[in-house]
Amino acid sequence: MAAQTKAERRALNQQAHFKKRQTERAERGPRGLAESWMERARSVAADRERRGDPEAWNDLARTIATWVDRYTE
């Protein structure tokens, strides 16, 4: 097995944790899956911001705004 950097181990652990939580939440149906994806989206945007890319938050905000517009009267 190849040696992993701390960042690679962290990424693998985060992915495993997300998959576990997504499976648990899937048992609650679409609402649970939506909660899982929203949590993941916030995590990804925060990580991108820490790495110097604040645009991920803007993209997430636009995506959510579009969805809200579609489902509100």
PDB file of N, CA and C in Angstrom:
ATOM      1  N   MET A   1       0.843  -1.183   0.000  1.00  0.00           N
ATOM      2  CA  MET A   1       0.000   0.000   0.000  1.00  0.00           C
ATOM      3  C   MET A   1       0.889   1.247   0.000  1.00  0.00           C
ATOM      4  N   ALA A   2       0.601   2.174  -0.878  1.00  0.00           N
ATOM      5  CA  ALA A   2       1.397   3.386  -0.996  1.00  0.00           C
ATOM      6  C   ALA A   2       1.158   4.298   0.208  1.00  0.00           C
ATOM      7  N   ALA A   3       2.190   5.025   0.574  1.00  0.00           N
ATOM      8  CA  ALA A   3       2.065   5.981   1.675  1.00  0.00           C
ATOM      9  C   ALA A   3       1.119   7.098   1.266  1.00  0.00           C
ATOM     10  N   GLN A   4       0.347   7.568   2.234  1.00  0.00           N
ATOM     11  CA  GLN A   4      -0.602   8.641   1.972  1.00  0.00           C
ATOM     12  C   GLN A   4      -0.182   9.894   2.722  1.00  0.00           C
ATOM     13  N   THR A   5      -0.465  11.016   2.108  1.00  0.00           N
ATOM     14  CA  THR A   5      -0.228  12.267   2.807  1.00  0.00           C
ATOM     15  C   THR A   5      -1.373  12.492   3.790  1.00  0.00           C
ATOM     16  N   LYS A   6      -1.175  13.418   4.684  1.00  0.00           N
ATOM     17  CA  LYS A   6      -2.224  13.759   5.653  1.00  0.00           C
ATOM     18  C   LYS A   6      -3.481  14.234   4.927  1.00  0.00           C
ATOM     19  N   ALA A   7      -3.302  15.016   3.886  1.00  0.00           N
ATOM     20  CA  ALA A   7      -4.441  15.536   3.120  1.00  0.00           C
ATOM     21  C   ALA A   7      -5.190  14.404   2.423  1.00  0.00           C
ATOM     22  N   GLU A   8      -4.454  13.427   1.897  1.00  0.00           N
ATOM     23  CA  GLU A   8      -5.108  12.292   1.233  1.00  0.00           C
ATOM     24  C   GLU A   8      -5.898  11.451   2.232  1.00  0.00           C
ATOM     25  N   ARG A   9      -5.325  11.206   3.407  1.00  0.00           N
ATOM     26  CA  ARG A   9      -6.036  10.455   4.446  1.00  0.00           C
ATOM     27  C   ARG A   9      -7.290  11.203   4.880  1.00  0.00           C
ATOM     28  N   ARG A  10      -7.158  12.507   5.038  1.00  0.00           N
ATOM     29  CA  ARG A  10      -8.303  13.330   5.444  1.00  0.00           C
ATOM     30  C   ARG A  10      -9.413  13.252   4.400  1.00  0.00           C
ATOM     31  N   ALA A  11      -9.038  13.362   3.138  1.00  0.00           N
ATOM     32  CA  ALA A  11     -10.029  13.308   2.061  1.00  0.00           C
ATOM     33  C   ALA A  11     -10.726  11.946   2.027  1.00  0.00           C
ATOM     34  N   LEU A  12      -9.965  10.869   2.202  1.00  0.00           N
ATOM     35  CA  LEU A  12     -10.565   9.536   2.215  1.00  0.00           C
ATOM     36  C   LEU A  12     -11.495   9.356   3.413  1.00  0.00           C
ATOM     37  N   ASN A  13     -11.077   9.852   4.567  1.00  0.00           N
ATOM     38  CA  ASN A  13     -11.924   9.769   5.757  1.00  0.00           C
ATOM     39  C   ASN A  13     -13.208  10.578   5.592  1.00  0.00           C
ATOM     40  N   GLN A  14     -13.099  11.755   5.004  1.00  0.00           N
ATOM     41  CA  GLN A  14     -14.287  12.582   4.770  1.00  0.00           C
ATOM     42  C   GLN A  14     -15.238  11.889   3.800  1.00  0.00           C
ATOM     43  N   GLN A  15     -14.695  11.293   2.767  1.00  0.00           N
ATOM     44  CA  GLN A  15     -15.527  10.606   1.786  1.00  0.00           C
ATOM     45  C   GLN A  15     -16.240   9.418   2.429  1.00  0.00           C
ATOM     46  N   ALA A  16     -15.522   8.649   3.232  1.00  0.00           N
ATOM     47  CA  ALA A  16     -16.133   7.500   3.910  1.00  0.00           C
ATOM     48  C   ALA A  16     -17.221   7.962   4.882  1.00  0.00           C
ATOM     49  N   HIS A  17     -16.947   9.039   5.595  1.00  0.00           N
ATOM     50  CA  HIS A  17     -17.935   9.572   6.547  1.00  0.00           C
ATOM     51  C   HIS A  17     -19.187  10.050   5.810  1.00  0.00           C
ATOM     52  N   PHE A  18     -18.993  10.739   4.692  1.00  0.00           N
ATOM     53  CA  PHE A  18     -20.134  11.218   3.910  1.00  0.00           C
ATOM     54  C   PHE A  18     -20.970  10.048   3.402  1.00  0.00           C
ATOM     55  N   LYS A  19     -20.310   9.019   2.874  1.00  0.00           N
ATOM     56  CA  LYS A  19     -21.044   7.862   2.348  1.00  0.00           C
ATOM     57  C   LYS A  19     -21.837   7.167   3.453  1.00  0.00           C
ATOM     58  N   LYS A  20     -21.237   7.054   4.627  1.00  0.00           N
ATOM     59  CA  LYS A  20     -21.929   6.427   5.760  1.00  0.00           C
ATOM     60  C   LYS A  20     -23.162   7.235   6.146  1.00  0.00           C
ATOM     61  N   ARG A  21     -22.978   8.536   6.291  1.00  0.00           N
ATOM     62  CA  ARG A  21     -24.109   9.399   6.670  1.00  0.00           C
ATOM     63  C   ARG A  21     -25.170   9.423   5.573  1.00  0.00           C
ATOM     64  N   GLN A  22     -24.752   9.410   4.327  1.00  0.00           N
ATOM     65  CA  GLN A  22     -25.714   9.424   3.235  1.00  0.00           C
ATOM     66  C   GLN A  22     -26.557   8.150   3.248  1.00  0.00           C
ATOM     67  N   THR A  23     -25.926   7.031   3.510  1.00  0.00           N
ATOM     68  CA  THR A  23     -26.658   5.768   3.598  1.00  0.00           C
ATOM     69  C   THR A  23     -27.664   5.811   4.735  1.00  0.00           C
ATOM     70  N   GLU A  24     -27.244   6.322   5.891  1.00  0.00           N
ATOM     71  CA  GLU A  24     -28.146   6.433   7.037  1.00  0.00           C
ATOM     72  C   GLU A  24     -29.319   7.359   6.723  1.00  0.00           C
ATOM     73  N   ARG A  25     -29.012   8.484   6.112  1.00  0.00           N
ATOM     74  CA  ARG A  25     -30.062   9.454   5.802  1.00  0.00           C
ATOM     75  C   ARG A  25     -30.974   8.977   4.682  1.00  0.00           C
ATOM     76  N   ALA A  26     -30.464   8.163   3.788  1.00  0.00           N
ATOM     77  CA  ALA A  26     -31.281   7.646   2.686  1.00  0.00           C
ATOM     78  C   ALA A  26     -32.451   6.838   3.222  1.00  0.00           C
ATOM     79  N   GLU A  27     -32.267   6.233   4.371  1.00  0.00           N
ATOM     80  CA  GLU A  27     -33.354   5.470   4.987  1.00  0.00           C
ATOM     81  C   GLU A  27     -34.542   6.366   5.321  1.00  0.00           C
ATOM     82  N   ARG A  28     -34.304   7.662   5.442  1.00  0.00           N
ATOM     83  CA  ARG A  28     -35.372   8.622   5.729  1.00  0.00           C
ATOM     84  C   ARG A  28     -35.994   9.178   4.450  1.00  0.00           C
ATOM     85  N   GLY A  29     -35.523   8.702   3.317  1.00  0.00           N
ATOM     86  CA  GLY A  29     -36.104   9.122   2.055  1.00  0.00           C
ATOM     87  C   GLY A  29     -35.436  10.349   1.464  1.00  0.00           C
ATOM     88  N   PRO A  30     -36.132  10.998   0.519  1.00  0.00           N
ATOM     89  CA  PRO A  30     -35.553  12.140  -0.188  1.00  0.00           C
ATOM     90  C   PRO A  30     -35.135  13.286   0.742  1.00  0.00           C
ATOM     91  N   ARG A  31     -35.883  13.499   1.819  1.00  0.00           N
ATOM     92  CA  ARG A  31     -35.516  14.572   2.745  1.00  0.00           C
ATOM     93  C   ARG A  31     -34.155  14.297   3.379  1.00  0.00           C
ATOM     94  N   GLY A  32     -33.937  13.063   3.776  1.00  0.00           N
ATOM     95  CA  GLY A  32     -32.649  12.703   4.356  1.00  0.00           C
ATOM     96  C   GLY A  32     -31.512  12.870   3.372  1.00  0.00           C
ATOM     97  N   LEU A  33     -31.742  12.456   2.121  1.00  0.00           N
ATOM     98  CA  LEU A  33     -30.707  12.627   1.094  1.00  0.00           C
ATOM     99  C   LEU A  33     -30.428  14.104   0.827  1.00  0.00           C
ATOM    100  N   ALA A  34     -31.467  14.919   0.795  1.00  0.00           N
ATOM    101  CA  ALA A  34     -31.268  16.353   0.575  1.00  0.00           C
ATOM    102  C   ALA A  34     -30.428  16.949   1.705  1.00  0.00           C
ATOM    103  N   GLU A  35     -30.717  16.558   2.938  1.00  0.00           N
ATOM    104  CA  GLU A  35     -29.931  17.054   4.074  1.00  0.00           C
ATOM    105  C   GLU A  35     -28.464  16.645   3.925  1.00  0.00           C
ATOM    106  N   SER A  36     -28.241  15.423   3.492  1.00  0.00           N
ATOM    107  CA  SER A  36     -26.883  14.936   3.307  1.00  0.00           C
ATOM    108  C   SER A  36     -26.144  15.746   2.247  1.00  0.00           C
ATOM    109  N   TRP A  37     -26.800  16.003   1.117  1.00  0.00           N
ATOM    110  CA  TRP A  37     -26.155  16.772   0.055  1.00  0.00           C
ATOM    111  C   TRP A  37     -25.929  18.222   0.455  1.00  0.00           C
ATOM    112  N   MET A  38     -26.859  18.802   1.215  1.00  0.00           N
ATOM    113  CA  MET A  38     -26.659  20.190   1.666  1.00  0.00           C
ATOM    114  C   MET A  38     -25.454  20.278   2.599  1.00  0.00           C
ATOM    115  N   GLU A  39     -25.346  19.296   3.496  1.00  0.00           N
ATOM    116  CA  GLU A  39     -24.196  19.262   4.402  1.00  0.00           C
ATOM    117  C   GLU A  39     -22.896  19.145   3.608  1.00  0.00           C
ATOM    118  N   ARG A  40     -22.890  18.275   2.613  1.00  0.00           N
ATOM    119  CA  ARG A  40     -21.694  18.078   1.789  1.00  0.00           C
ATOM    120  C   ARG A  40     -21.361  19.332   0.984  1.00  0.00           C
ATOM    121  N   ALA A  41     -22.388  19.989   0.458  1.00  0.00           N
ATOM    122  CA  ALA A  41     -22.163  21.218  -0.316  1.00  0.00           C
ATOM    123  C   ALA A  41     -21.509  22.291   0.548  1.00  0.00           C
ATOM    124  N   ARG A  42     -21.993  22.456   1.771  1.00  0.00           N
ATOM    125  CA  ARG A  42     -21.383  23.445   2.681  1.00  0.00           C
ATOM    126  C   ARG A  42     -19.932  23.078   2.980  1.00  0.00           C
ATOM    127  N   SER A  43     -19.679  21.791   3.164  1.00  0.00           N
ATOM    128  CA  SER A  43     -18.321  21.341   3.453  1.00  0.00           C
ATOM    129  C   SER A  43     -17.382  21.625   2.287  1.00  0.00           C
ATOM    130  N   VAL A  44     -17.844  21.322   1.090  1.00  0.00           N
ATOM    131  CA  VAL A  44     -17.020  21.557  -0.100  1.00  0.00           C
ATOM    132  C   VAL A  44     -16.761  23.056  -0.284  1.00  0.00           C
ATOM    133  N   ALA A  45     -17.791  23.868  -0.134  1.00  0.00           N
ATOM    134  CA  ALA A  45     -17.615  25.320  -0.301  1.00  0.00           C
ATOM    135  C   ALA A  45     -16.653  25.881   0.743  1.00  0.00           C
ATOM    136  N   ALA A  46     -16.761  25.420   1.982  1.00  0.00           N
ATOM    137  CA  ALA A  46     -15.861  25.890   3.033  1.00  0.00           C
ATOM    138  C   ALA A  46     -14.421  25.466   2.749  1.00  0.00           C
ATOM    139  N   ASP A  47     -14.246  24.244   2.270  1.00  0.00           N
ATOM    140  CA  ASP A  47     -12.911  23.765   1.932  1.00  0.00           C
ATOM    141  C   ASP A  47     -12.313  24.579   0.787  1.00  0.00           C
ATOM    142  N   ARG A  48     -13.120  24.853  -0.226  1.00  0.00           N
ATOM    143  CA  ARG A  48     -12.632  25.668  -1.349  1.00  0.00           C
ATOM    144  C   ARG A  48     -12.243  27.071  -0.876  1.00  0.00           C
ATOM    145  N   GLU A  49     -13.047  27.620   0.030  1.00  0.00           N
ATOM    146  CA  GLU A  49     -12.737  28.955   0.561  1.00  0.00           C
ATOM    147  C   GLU A  49     -11.397  28.942   1.302  1.00  0.00           C
ATOM    148  N   ARG A  50     -11.176  27.912   2.113  1.00  0.00           N
ATOM    149  CA  ARG A  50      -9.903  27.805   2.848  1.00  0.00           C
ATOM    150  C   ARG A  50      -8.715  27.723   1.895  1.00  0.00           C
ATOM    151  N   ARG A  51      -8.948  27.158   0.703  1.00  0.00           N
ATOM    152  CA  ARG A  51      -7.867  27.031  -0.279  1.00  0.00           C
ATOM    153  C   ARG A  51      -7.793  28.235  -1.213  1.00  0.00           C
ATOM    154  N   GLY A  52      -8.528  29.291  -0.894  1.00  0.00           N
ATOM    155  CA  GLY A  52      -8.413  30.528  -1.652  1.00  0.00           C
ATOM    156  C   GLY A  52      -9.414  30.697  -2.776  1.00  0.00           C
ATOM    157  N   ASP A  53     -10.488  29.899  -2.784  1.00  0.00           N
ATOM    158  CA  ASP A  53     -11.490  29.993  -3.845  1.00  0.00           C
ATOM    159  C   ASP A  53     -12.868  30.280  -3.257  1.00  0.00           C
ATOM    160  N   PRO A  54     -13.179  31.544  -2.982  1.00  0.00           N
ATOM    161  CA  PRO A  54     -14.477  31.875  -2.406  1.00  0.00           C
ATOM    162  C   PRO A  54     -15.629  31.757  -3.407  1.00  0.00           C
ATOM    163  N   GLU A  55     -15.332  31.556  -4.682  1.00  0.00           N
ATOM    164  CA  GLU A  55     -16.368  31.484  -5.712  1.00  0.00           C
ATOM    165  C   GLU A  55     -17.313  30.297  -5.490  1.00  0.00           C
ATOM    166  N   ALA A  56     -16.846  29.253  -4.820  1.00  0.00           N
ATOM    167  CA  ALA A  56     -17.710  28.092  -4.564  1.00  0.00           C
ATOM    168  C   ALA A  56     -18.949  28.506  -3.775  1.00  0.00           C
ATOM    169  N   TRP A  57     -18.795  29.414  -2.810  1.00  0.00           N
ATOM    170  CA  TRP A  57     -19.958  29.894  -2.048  1.00  0.00           C
ATOM    171  C   TRP A  57     -20.923  30.644  -2.956  1.00  0.00           C
ATOM    172  N   ASN A  58     -20.387  31.470  -3.863  1.00  0.00           N
ATOM    173  CA  ASN A  58     -21.251  32.204  -4.790  1.00  0.00           C
ATOM    174  C   ASN A  58     -22.028  31.240  -5.687  1.00  0.00           C
ATOM    175  N   ASP A  59     -21.360  30.220  -6.175  1.00  0.00           N
ATOM    176  CA  ASP A  59     -22.007  29.239  -7.031  1.00  0.00           C
ATOM    177  C   ASP A  59     -23.094  28.483  -6.262  1.00  0.00           C
ATOM    178  N   LEU A  60     -22.785  28.089  -5.035  1.00  0.00           N
ATOM    179  CA  LEU A  60     -23.771  27.391  -4.206  1.00  0.00           C
ATOM    180  C   LEU A  60     -24.983  28.291  -3.947  1.00  0.00           C
ATOM    181  N   ALA A  61     -24.736  29.548  -3.644  1.00  0.00           N
ATOM    182  CA  ALA A  61     -25.839  30.483  -3.392  1.00  0.00           C
ATOM    183  C   ALA A  61     -26.718  30.645  -4.631  1.00  0.00           C
ATOM    184  N   ARG A  62     -26.098  30.768  -5.810  1.00  0.00           N
ATOM    185  CA  ARG A  62     -26.884  30.904  -7.042  1.00  0.00           C
ATOM    186  C   ARG A  62     -27.705  29.648  -7.314  1.00  0.00           C
ATOM    187  N   THR A  63     -27.110  28.493  -7.061  1.00  0.00           N
ATOM    188  CA  THR A  63     -27.811  27.230  -7.287  1.00  0.00           C
ATOM    189  C   THR A  63     -29.026  27.113  -6.370  1.00  0.00           C
ATOM    190  N   ILE A  64     -28.843  27.428  -5.113  1.00  0.00           N
ATOM    191  CA  ILE A  64     -29.957  27.347  -4.159  1.00  0.00           C
ATOM    192  C   ILE A  64     -31.021  28.385  -4.494  1.00  0.00           C
ATOM    193  N   ALA A  65     -30.598  29.576  -4.864  1.00  0.00           N
ATOM    194  CA  ALA A  65     -31.562  30.628  -5.225  1.00  0.00           C
ATOM    195  C   ALA A  65     -32.412  30.194  -6.423  1.00  0.00           C
ATOM    196  N   THR A  66     -31.790  29.550  -7.402  1.00  0.00           N
ATOM    197  CA  THR A  66     -32.528  29.060  -8.566  1.00  0.00           C
ATOM    198  C   THR A  66     -33.549  28.019  -8.151  1.00  0.00           C
ATOM    199  N   TRP A  67     -33.158  27.114  -7.286  1.00  0.00           N
ATOM    200  CA  TRP A  67     -34.080  26.078  -6.802  1.00  0.00           C
ATOM    201  C   TRP A  67     -35.254  26.703  -6.050  1.00  0.00           C
ATOM    202  N   VAL A  68     -34.953  27.638  -5.163  1.00  0.00           N
ATOM    203  CA  VAL A  68     -36.012  28.293  -4.385  1.00  0.00           C
ATOM    204  C   VAL A  68     -36.976  29.025  -5.320  1.00  0.00           C
ATOM    205  N   ASP A  69     -36.448  29.735  -6.292  1.00  0.00           N
ATOM    206  CA  ASP A  69     -37.293  30.428  -7.257  1.00  0.00           C
ATOM    207  C   ASP A  69     -38.209  29.457  -7.997  1.00  0.00           C
ATOM    208  N   ARG A  70     -37.712  28.291  -8.333  1.00  0.00           N
ATOM    209  CA  ARG A  70     -38.483  27.303  -9.061  1.00  0.00           C
ATOM    210  C   ARG A  70     -39.646  26.764  -8.229  1.00  0.00           C
ATOM    211  N   TYR A  71     -39.465  26.646  -6.922  1.00  0.00           N
ATOM    212  CA  TYR A  71     -40.476  26.017  -6.078  1.00  0.00           C
ATOM    213  C   TYR A  71     -41.288  26.988  -5.231  1.00  0.00           C
ATOM    214  N   THR A  72     -41.118  28.267  -5.441  1.00  0.00           N
ATOM    215  CA  THR A  72     -41.964  29.239  -4.731  1.00  0.00           C
ATOM    216  C   THR A  72     -42.878  29.938  -5.723  1.00  0.00           C
ATOM    217  N   GLU A  73     -43.954  30.402  -5.211  1.00  0.00           N
ATOM    218  CA  GLU A  73     -44.949  31.049  -6.074  1.00  0.00           C
ATOM    219  C   GLU A  73     -44.624  32.502  -6.291  1.00  0.00           C
TER     220      GLU A  73
END
